[in-house]
Amino acid sequence: MRNFLYTTLIVGNSLLATVECAIAQVAKMPVDYVNPYIGNISHLLVPTYPTVHLPNSMLRFYPERDSYTSNTMSGLPLVITSHRGSSAFNLSPFQGDVKNIKSTVRFGYDNEIIKPYYYEVDLDDFGIHVGFAPSHQSGIYQIDFSQTKLPPYLVLNTRDGELTADAKSVSGFQKIGNNTKVYIYLETDLTPIKVGTHDGANINTNKTVANGQNAYLLLQYPTNTSKIKARYGVSFISVAQAKQNLRREIKDYNLSDVAQKGKAIWNASLGKIKVEGAEENAKTIFYTSLYRTYERMINISEDGQYFSAFDGKIHSDNGKPFYTDDWIWDTYRATHPLRVIIEPKMEGDMINSYLRMAQQMDDHWMPTFPEVTGDSRRMNSNHGVATVIDAYNKGLRSFDLEQAYAYCKAGITEKTLSPWSAKKAGVLDQFFKDNGYFPALPAGEKENAPEVHGFEKRQPIAVTLGTVYDEWCLGNIAKQLGKKDDAKMFLEKSLSYRTVFNPETKFFHPKDANGAFIKPLDYRFSGGLGARETYDENNGWLYRWDVLHNVADLVKMIGGKEAFVDELEKMYNTSLGKSRFDFYSQLPDHTGNVGQFSMGNEPAMHIPYLYNYAGQPWRTQKRVRSLLTQWFRNDLMGIPGDEDGGGLTSFVVFSQIGFYPITPGLPMYVIGSPTFKNVKIDLGNGKKFEVDCQNYAPDNKYIQSAKLNGKIWDQSWFSHNDLMKGGKLELIMGRKPNKTWAASEAATPPSFEMK
């Protein structure tokens, strides 16, 4: 145990130059490795944001600017209410003539410091220095003014709502969509000399309420003021609750204390996985990726109650926190499975939150894109069912499986499968039920199905492959519940990916309603913008491998193990086929390319691990390491696509540890190539699972031999039960591949078998 002395120093303008003086030894802690700037410059689409927040907490914050390279930022944010969203409310410090104040002030900025638990910046146009620290549902600013001969102001803005001033406090709300409002209660340590609305060159102190679009109030402080501290609480319930949240979490105006508490909370969460190795950059990439997985879902319970946009009511949480803000299409593959291991109670609470959402919505369908403002039903498929069966088959029992089955079944069979739609099932859904695939629209034929989104199209292969996997998940839940007929039906239906497999080309190929393959068709370029008329966001090369529940069958369909490996290699070797600007103008999500493979989108994440199913795990070891090196780096462009709040970085966490959950719902992990000498995972039950690499060197990526808990291990996978019992996976590593390790038929990871 180390004892640390925390001393807050004022160095220049720095508010939190905190020296951690280890009495025995100075050592970096997990949060010290986090670099929130990784990926802030995008390859093409939406980059990462340098989010300041506590793990899975309601209050999230990042600088309000168009991108990392923006010359100015727009005021100071108070709370981001959805992943990638803009801030509700805005705080702008100002010095100068009151007539020049706008509802939101744009600032030039410099000397920015961002930690997960702290933010600091110079607003150099005005000589203002700012520090910020978050708690779970509240935050605190310290604002230093250098021009003591000018009166300082604070401008508080609501983009669409109402604000009311009262002595040292301002409170109000902002509408953020659907039936949802976010409330604020803000107070400062100093009493302003004037508070009111903006009236040209004056502050109208007789009017202390502002409402409407971009409504704002001004707070003026004495001319000789050098420092103002502002603390605030936020709520989705009421102003009174926002005030209570503040009072519960931030007792005074000590910004350093709030930051240090936040740092300790982050270290407790990130410290659930401890890594050792010579490569410091690898640790930065790892802990930054792990930090990203804690951005969503967020806990919006407030003192035992929560507002639900799913029915517009306030509910008791009955002792189980309510979570929302999740894009399940992005997170079911690896983010949720990671949470099952290191945060099982939280994962159970999240699944219970899904069930509450479904119960509260009129149709009782399992959500797909639950947000603070309700379920937006984006993307395709209904992958909440995958999170349910994955958690259940890995031992979580804190939710009602029967209830989950009813909501999942309703979402898959009663709601249309058409992407980005919340309409009831229509004629295309009946066709899917009868024929096992979602029909494509022949070229030139006008869409007439009312449930099809005009921009998102039918996405027939993505819908078919996603839904048959969902049906496999549903069939497994039915099996657990003893519903034999349902289990048989859905498990049989889960094999209908075969209906759209073209035996001549060995690709999944869209078919029309007459059963004919759409021709002509180019697996790289057909399907229009985003390939939405054929696939979705990615092309036919990527969706060729999207049979998560039955990889063994896919190997056979493609022609056996040797042919399977050859076709995987062919994907990496096939060029874009046109100029980069042409390719990406059609497929902007298909980034991070190695040939036709795209590391920048979630449907690609399992593909590097597929070599294990063909008896060549050494190729998985090679490919995973090369992809990590090429596309996930400690720099501003260090993420190859839309990160989606843990959707992509969960791949990095698993891959650096050395294994990956290729099939959510099958309680097993496929082995890759660890990047660290040693990894210890705290399982939360008094046990740890350890991955230990002997003959470790950063470049020694190939497994020569293995032991699991002292037994020789010649399989390229292990079970979740092996992991949860604790113990050690020992890997002897080398610079060149051992092509015989785990190469036998018996070493192959399991797939679905119809019994």
mmCIF file of C-alpha atoms in Angstrom, residues 121 204 263 306:
data_model
loop_
_atom_site.group_PDB
_atom_site.id
_atom_site.type_symbol
_atom_site.label_atom_id
_atom_site.label_comp_id
_atom_site.label_asym_id
_atom_site.label_seq_id
_atom_site.Cartn_x
_atom_site.Cartn_y
_atom_site.Cartn_z
ATOM 1 C CA VAL A 121 -8.010 25.930 -20.400
ATOM 2 C CA ASN A 204 -32.380 44.605 -16.788
ATOM 3 C CA LYS A 263 -9.386 10.512 -9.996
ATOM 4 C CA TYR A 306 -35.620 8.496 -12.438
#
